[in-house]
Short mmCIF file of C-alpha atoms in Angstrom, two decimals:
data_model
loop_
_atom_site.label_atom_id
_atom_site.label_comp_id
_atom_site.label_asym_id
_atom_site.label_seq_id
_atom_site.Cartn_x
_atom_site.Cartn_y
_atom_site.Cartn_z
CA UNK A 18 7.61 5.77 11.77
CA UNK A 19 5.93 4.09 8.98
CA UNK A 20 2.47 4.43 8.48
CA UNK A 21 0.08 2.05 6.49
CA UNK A 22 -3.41 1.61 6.23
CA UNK A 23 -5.53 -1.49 7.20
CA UNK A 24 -9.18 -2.06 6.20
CA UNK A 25 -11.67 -4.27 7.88
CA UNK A 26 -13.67 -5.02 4.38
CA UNK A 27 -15.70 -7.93 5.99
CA UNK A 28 -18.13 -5.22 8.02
CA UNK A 29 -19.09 -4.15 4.44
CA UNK A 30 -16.70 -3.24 1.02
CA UNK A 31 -16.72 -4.90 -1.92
CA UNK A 32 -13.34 -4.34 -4.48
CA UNK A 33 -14.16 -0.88 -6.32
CA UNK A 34 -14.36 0.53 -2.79
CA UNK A 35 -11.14 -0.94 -1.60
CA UNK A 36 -9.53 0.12 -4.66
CA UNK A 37 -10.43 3.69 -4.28
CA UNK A 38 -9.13 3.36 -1.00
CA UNK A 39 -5.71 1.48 -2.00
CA UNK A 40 -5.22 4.29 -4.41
CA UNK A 41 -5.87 6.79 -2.04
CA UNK A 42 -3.37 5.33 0.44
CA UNK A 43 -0.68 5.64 -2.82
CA UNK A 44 -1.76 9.16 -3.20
CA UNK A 45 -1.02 10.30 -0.18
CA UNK A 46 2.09 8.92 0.69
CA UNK A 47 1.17 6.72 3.35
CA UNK A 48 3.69 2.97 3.15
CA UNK A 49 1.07 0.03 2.57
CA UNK A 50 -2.49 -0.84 2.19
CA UNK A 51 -3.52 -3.67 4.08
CA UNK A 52 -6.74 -6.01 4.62
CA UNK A 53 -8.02 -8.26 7.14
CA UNK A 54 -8.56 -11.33 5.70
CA UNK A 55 -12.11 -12.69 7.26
CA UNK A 56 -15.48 -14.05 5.26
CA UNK A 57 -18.57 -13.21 8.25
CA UNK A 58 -18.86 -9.80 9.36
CA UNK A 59 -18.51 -8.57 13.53
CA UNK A 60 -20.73 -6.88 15.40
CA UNK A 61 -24.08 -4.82 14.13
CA UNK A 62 -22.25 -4.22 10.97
CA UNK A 63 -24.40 -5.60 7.29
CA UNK A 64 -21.83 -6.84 6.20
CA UNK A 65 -23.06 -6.22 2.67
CA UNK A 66 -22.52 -6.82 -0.28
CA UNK A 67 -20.81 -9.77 1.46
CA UNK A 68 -16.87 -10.57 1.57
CA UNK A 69 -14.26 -10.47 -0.47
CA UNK A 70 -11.27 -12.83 -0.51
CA UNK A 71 -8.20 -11.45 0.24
CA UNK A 72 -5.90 -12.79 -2.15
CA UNK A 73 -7.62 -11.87 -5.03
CA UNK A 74 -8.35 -7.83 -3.55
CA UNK A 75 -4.33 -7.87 -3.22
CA UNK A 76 -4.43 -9.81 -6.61
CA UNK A 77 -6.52 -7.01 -8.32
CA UNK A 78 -4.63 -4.37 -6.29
CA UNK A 79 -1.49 -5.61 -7.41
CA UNK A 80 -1.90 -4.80 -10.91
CA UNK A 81 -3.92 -1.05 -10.44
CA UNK A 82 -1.37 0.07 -8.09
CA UNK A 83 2.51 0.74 -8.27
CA UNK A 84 4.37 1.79 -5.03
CA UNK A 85 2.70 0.73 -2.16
CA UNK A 86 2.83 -2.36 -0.36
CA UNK A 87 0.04 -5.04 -0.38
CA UNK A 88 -0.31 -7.84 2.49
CA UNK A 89 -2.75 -9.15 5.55
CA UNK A 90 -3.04 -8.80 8.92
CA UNK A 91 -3.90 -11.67 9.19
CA UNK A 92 -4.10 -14.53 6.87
CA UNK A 93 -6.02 -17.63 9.21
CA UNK A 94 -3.88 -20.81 8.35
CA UNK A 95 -7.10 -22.30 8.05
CA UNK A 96 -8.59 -21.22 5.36
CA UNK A 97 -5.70 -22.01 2.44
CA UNK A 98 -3.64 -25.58 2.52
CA UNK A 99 0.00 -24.23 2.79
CA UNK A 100 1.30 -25.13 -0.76
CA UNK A 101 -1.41 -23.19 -2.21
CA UNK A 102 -0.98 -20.34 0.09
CA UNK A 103 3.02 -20.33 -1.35
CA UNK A 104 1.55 -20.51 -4.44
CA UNK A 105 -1.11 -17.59 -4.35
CA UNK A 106 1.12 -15.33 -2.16
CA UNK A 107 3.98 -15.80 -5.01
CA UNK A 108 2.01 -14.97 -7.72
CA UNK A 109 0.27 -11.91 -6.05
CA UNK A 110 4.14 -10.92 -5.43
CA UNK A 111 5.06 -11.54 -9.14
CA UNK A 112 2.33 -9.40 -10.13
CA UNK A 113 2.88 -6.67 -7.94
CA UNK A 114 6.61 -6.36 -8.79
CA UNK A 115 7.41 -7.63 -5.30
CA UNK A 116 5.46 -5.31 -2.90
CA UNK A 117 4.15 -7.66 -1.10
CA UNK A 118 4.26 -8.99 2.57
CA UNK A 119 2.43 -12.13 4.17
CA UNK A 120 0.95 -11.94 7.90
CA UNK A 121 -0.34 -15.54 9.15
CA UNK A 122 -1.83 -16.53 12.07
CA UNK A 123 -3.64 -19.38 13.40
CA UNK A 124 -7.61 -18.67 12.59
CA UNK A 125 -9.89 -17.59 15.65
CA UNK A 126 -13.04 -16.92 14.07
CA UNK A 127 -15.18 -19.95 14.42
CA UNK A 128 -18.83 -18.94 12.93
CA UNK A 129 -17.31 -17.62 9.98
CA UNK A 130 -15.66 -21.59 9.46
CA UNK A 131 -19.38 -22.90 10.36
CA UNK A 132 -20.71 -19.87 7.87
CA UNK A 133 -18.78 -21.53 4.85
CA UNK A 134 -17.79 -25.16 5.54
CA UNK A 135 -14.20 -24.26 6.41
CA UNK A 136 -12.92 -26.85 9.03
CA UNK A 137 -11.83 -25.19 12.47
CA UNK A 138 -9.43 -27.67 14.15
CA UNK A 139 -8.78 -28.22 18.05
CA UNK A 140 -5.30 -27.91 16.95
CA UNK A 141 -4.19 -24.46 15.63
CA UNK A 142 -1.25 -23.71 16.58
CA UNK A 143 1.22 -26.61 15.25
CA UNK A 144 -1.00 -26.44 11.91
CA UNK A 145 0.07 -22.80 12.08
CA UNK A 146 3.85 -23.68 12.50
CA UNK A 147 3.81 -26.04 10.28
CA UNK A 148 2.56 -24.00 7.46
CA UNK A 149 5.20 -21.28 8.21
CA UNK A 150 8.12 -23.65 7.58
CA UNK A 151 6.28 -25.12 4.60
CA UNK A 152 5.73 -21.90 2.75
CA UNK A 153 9.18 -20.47 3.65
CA UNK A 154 10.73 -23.57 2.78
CA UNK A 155 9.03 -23.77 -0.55
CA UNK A 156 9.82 -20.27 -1.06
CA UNK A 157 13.77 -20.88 -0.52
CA UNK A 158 14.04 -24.01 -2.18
CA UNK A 159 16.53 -23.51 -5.15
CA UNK A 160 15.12 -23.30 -8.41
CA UNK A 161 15.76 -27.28 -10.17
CA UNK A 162 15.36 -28.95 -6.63
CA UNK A 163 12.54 -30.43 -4.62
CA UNK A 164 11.33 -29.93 -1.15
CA UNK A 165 10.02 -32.46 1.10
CA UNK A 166 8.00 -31.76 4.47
CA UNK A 167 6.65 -34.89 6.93
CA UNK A 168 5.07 -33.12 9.70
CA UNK A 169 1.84 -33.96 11.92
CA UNK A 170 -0.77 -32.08 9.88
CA UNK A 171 0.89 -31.84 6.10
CA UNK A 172 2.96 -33.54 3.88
CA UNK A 173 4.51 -32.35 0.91
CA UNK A 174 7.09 -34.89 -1.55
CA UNK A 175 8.77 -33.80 -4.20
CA UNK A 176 7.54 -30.03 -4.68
CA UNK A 177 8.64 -28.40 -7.30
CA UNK A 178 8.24 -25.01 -5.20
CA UNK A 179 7.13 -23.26 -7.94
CA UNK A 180 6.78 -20.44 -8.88
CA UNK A 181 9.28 -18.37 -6.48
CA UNK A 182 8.12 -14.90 -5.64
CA UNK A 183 9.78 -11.75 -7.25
CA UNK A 184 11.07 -10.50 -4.06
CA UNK A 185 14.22 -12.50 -3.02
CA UNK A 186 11.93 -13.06 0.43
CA UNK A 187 8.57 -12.32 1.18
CA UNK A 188 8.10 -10.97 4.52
CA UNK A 189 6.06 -12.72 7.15
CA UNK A 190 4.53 -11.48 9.55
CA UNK A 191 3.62 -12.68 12.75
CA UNK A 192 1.76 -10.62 15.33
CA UNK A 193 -0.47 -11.67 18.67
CA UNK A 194 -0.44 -11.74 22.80
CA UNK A 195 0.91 -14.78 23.53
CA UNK A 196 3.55 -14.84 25.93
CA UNK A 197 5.40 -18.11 25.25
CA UNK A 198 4.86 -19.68 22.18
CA UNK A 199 4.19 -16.56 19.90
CA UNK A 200 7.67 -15.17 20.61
CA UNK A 201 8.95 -18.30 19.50
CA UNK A 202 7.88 -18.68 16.48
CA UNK A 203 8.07 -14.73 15.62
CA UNK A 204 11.79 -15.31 16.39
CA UNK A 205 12.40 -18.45 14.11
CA UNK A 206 10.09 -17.71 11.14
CA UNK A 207 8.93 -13.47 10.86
CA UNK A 208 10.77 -10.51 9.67
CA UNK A 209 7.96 -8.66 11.58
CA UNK A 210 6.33 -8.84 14.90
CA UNK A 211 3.10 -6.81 15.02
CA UNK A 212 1.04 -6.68 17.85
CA UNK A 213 -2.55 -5.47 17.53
CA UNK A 214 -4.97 -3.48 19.65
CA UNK A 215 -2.50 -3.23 22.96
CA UNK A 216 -1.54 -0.56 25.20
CA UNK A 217 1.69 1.01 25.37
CA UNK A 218 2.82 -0.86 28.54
CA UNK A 219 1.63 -4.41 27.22
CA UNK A 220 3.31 -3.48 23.60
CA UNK A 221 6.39 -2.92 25.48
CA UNK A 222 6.43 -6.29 27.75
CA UNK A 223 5.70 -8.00 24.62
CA UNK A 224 8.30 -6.78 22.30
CA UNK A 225 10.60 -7.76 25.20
CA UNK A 226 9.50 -11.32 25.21
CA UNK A 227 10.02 -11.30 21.50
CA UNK A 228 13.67 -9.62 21.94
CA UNK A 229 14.80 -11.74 24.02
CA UNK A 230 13.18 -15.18 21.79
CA UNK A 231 15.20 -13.58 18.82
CA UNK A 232 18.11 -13.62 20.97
CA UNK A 233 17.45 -17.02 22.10
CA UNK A 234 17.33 -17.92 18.83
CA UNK A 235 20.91 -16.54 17.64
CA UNK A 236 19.02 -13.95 15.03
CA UNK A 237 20.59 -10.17 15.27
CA UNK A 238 18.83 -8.11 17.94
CA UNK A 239 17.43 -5.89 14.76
CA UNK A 240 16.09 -8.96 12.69
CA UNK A 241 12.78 -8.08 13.32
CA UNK A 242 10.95 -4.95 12.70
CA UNK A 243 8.55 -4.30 15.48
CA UNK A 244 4.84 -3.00 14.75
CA UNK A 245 1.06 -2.16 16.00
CA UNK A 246 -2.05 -1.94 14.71
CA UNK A 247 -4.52 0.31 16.10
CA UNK A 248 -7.98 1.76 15.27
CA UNK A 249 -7.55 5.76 14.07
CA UNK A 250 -10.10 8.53 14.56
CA UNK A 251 -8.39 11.69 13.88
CA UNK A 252 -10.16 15.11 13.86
CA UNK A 253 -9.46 18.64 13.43
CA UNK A 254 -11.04 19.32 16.86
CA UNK A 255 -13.57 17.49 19.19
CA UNK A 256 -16.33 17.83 17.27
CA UNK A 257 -15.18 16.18 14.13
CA UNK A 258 -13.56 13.66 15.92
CA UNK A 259 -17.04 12.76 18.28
CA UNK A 260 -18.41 12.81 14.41
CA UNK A 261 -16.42 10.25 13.09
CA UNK A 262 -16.35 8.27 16.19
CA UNK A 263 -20.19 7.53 15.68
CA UNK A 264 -20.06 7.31 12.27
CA UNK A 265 -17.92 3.70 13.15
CA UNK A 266 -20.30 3.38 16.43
CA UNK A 267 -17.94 3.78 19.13
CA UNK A 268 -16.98 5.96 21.98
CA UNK A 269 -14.67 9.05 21.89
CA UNK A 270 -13.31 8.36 25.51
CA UNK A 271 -12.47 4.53 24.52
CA UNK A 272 -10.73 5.25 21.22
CA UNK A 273 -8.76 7.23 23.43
CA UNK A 274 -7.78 5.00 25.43
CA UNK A 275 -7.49 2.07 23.49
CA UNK A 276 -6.52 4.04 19.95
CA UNK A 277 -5.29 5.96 17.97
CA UNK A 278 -7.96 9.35 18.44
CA UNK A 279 -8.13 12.62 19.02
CA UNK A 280 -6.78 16.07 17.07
CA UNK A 281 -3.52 15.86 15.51
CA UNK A 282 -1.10 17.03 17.73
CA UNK A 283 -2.89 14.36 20.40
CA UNK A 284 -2.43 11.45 17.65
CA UNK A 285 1.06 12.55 17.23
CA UNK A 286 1.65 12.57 20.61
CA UNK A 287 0.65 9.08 21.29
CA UNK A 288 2.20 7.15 18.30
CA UNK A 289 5.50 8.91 20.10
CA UNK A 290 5.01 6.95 23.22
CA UNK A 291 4.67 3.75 21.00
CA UNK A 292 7.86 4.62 19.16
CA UNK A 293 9.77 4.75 22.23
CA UNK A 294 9.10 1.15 22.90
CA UNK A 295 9.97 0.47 20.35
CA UNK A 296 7.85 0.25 17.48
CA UNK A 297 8.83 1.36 14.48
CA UNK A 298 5.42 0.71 12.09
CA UNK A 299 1.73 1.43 12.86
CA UNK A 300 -0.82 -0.06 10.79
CA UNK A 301 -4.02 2.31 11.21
CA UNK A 302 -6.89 0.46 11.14
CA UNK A 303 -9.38 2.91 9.05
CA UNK A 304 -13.33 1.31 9.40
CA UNK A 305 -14.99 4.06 7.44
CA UNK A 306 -13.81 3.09 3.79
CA UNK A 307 -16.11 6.48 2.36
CA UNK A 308 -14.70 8.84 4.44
CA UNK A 309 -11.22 9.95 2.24
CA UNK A 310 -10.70 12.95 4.13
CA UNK A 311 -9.49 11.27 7.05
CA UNK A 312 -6.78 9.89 5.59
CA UNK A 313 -6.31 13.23 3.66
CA UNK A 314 -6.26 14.76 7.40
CA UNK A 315 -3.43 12.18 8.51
CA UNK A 316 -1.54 12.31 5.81
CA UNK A 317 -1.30 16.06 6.27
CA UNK A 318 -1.52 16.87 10.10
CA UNK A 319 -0.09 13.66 11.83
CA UNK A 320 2.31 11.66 8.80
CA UNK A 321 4.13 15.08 8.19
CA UNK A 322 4.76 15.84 12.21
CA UNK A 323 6.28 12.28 12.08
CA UNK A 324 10.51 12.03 12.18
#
């Protein structure tokens, strides 16, 4: 089980904090550092001192760190036209060394679009399709030759498809609850499914639909690797963990139920039920960026109990 740790930094981080963090998560052995990628905070949070674009953390991140992978959960196709996404997410992967990974998704949020001018179509879904082929297509389009796209929403004529990222693919990630068309395009376009925030009986009806949209697709049953990402509040006993459960203003008893919380042993206990469903990768979604002995706790008393 591969852990990695994901970071909210719209409720309030700006890049030195993130950077401590990133380096942290290197330090301690955990897989990947990961961010949202959002520009108006949720919820009672400040928000301050305001956002921070994603691309350029991962940018910055790229250069300061050296093992650890670097990606989003998730990028909203509607902030970034897709040739410039290719573009930035190559680069970022040039300058990393190749470490890093790409989750899209459609966009949701619509005041943070109102917040900063950033158009919020009717239509997300194609747009978010269409962008997938574009930036894999650009991405696999032989060095010398051109790519051309005609679609609803974009067109692209005689792209260079430069630059190519280091890696020989970046991975893409695709993650949500859909029950139709999400499998579907998980099974034609991600080398990850990741679904975020879900029990263990939905995770498990869901990487079924996606199983059997891989297979209806002709991919190998293990083309994908399968994924959650759930909120973590870990504790040596009750106390610490009520402690750091109002330190992020929630409840003990929900985090329970709908995280990743509790002592050790409990934590460990629950990411087994999720591996035997399947999923292979948990991204741990940390929302106290100041408080570096939790991860120091996971990384000792829940990553080591892990096969």
């Amino acid at each position: 089980m591969d852990l990695r740790i994901f970071t909210e930094p719209q409720q309030g981080a700006d890049y030195e904090t993130l950077l401590t963090v990133a380096k942290a998560t290197e330090d301690l052995g955990f897989d990947a550092f990961f961010r949202s990628d959002h520009y108006l905070k949720m919820g009672d949070a400040d928000g301050l001192p305001g956002p921070t674009d994603a691309w350029i953390t991962l940018a910055g991140l790229a250069r300061e760190t050296s093992r650890i992978r670097l990606g989003t959960l998730m990028t909203a196709a509607t902030f970034r036209l897709p040739g410039v996404l290719a573009i930035q997410v190559a680069q970022v992967d040039q300058m990393s060394g190749g470490r890093v990974e790409l989750g899209l998704g459609a966009g949701w949020f619509a005041q943070e679009h109102e917040a900063y001018g950033i158009p919020f179509p009717k239509e997300k879904f194609g747009r978010l399709e269409e962008q997938l082929e574009i930036v894999t297509g650009l991405w696999a389009t032989e060095v010398g030759k051109t790519y051309d796209f005609d679609g609803t929403y974009y067109q692209l004529k005689d792209s260079p498809a430069l630059p190519k990222p280091a890696q020989g693919r970046v991975p893409v990630l695709i993650g949500g609850h859909g029950a139709r068309r999400t499998p579907r395009l998980a099974a034609r376009y991600a080398d990850e499914f990741n679904m975020p925030f879900s029990s263990v009986e939905d995770t498990a009806a869901q990487f079924g639909r996606v199983r059997d949209a891989v297979a209806e697709a002709g991919r190998p049953a293990d083309a994908l690797t399968y994924s959650n990402a759930l909120v973590v509040c870990v504790g040596r006993d009750d106390q610490e963990v009520a402690r750091r459960a109002a330190a992020i203003d929630r409840e003990v008893d929900e985090l329970r139920t709908n995280g990743l919380a509790g002592t050790p042993a409990e934590v460990v206990e629950k990411i087994g039920r999720y591996a035997e469903v399947g999923s292979t990768r948990l991204y741990l979604q940390v929302l106290d960026l100041s408080d570096l002995d939790h991860l120091e706790l996971i990384s000792d008393k829940v990553q080591s109990q892990l096969p």
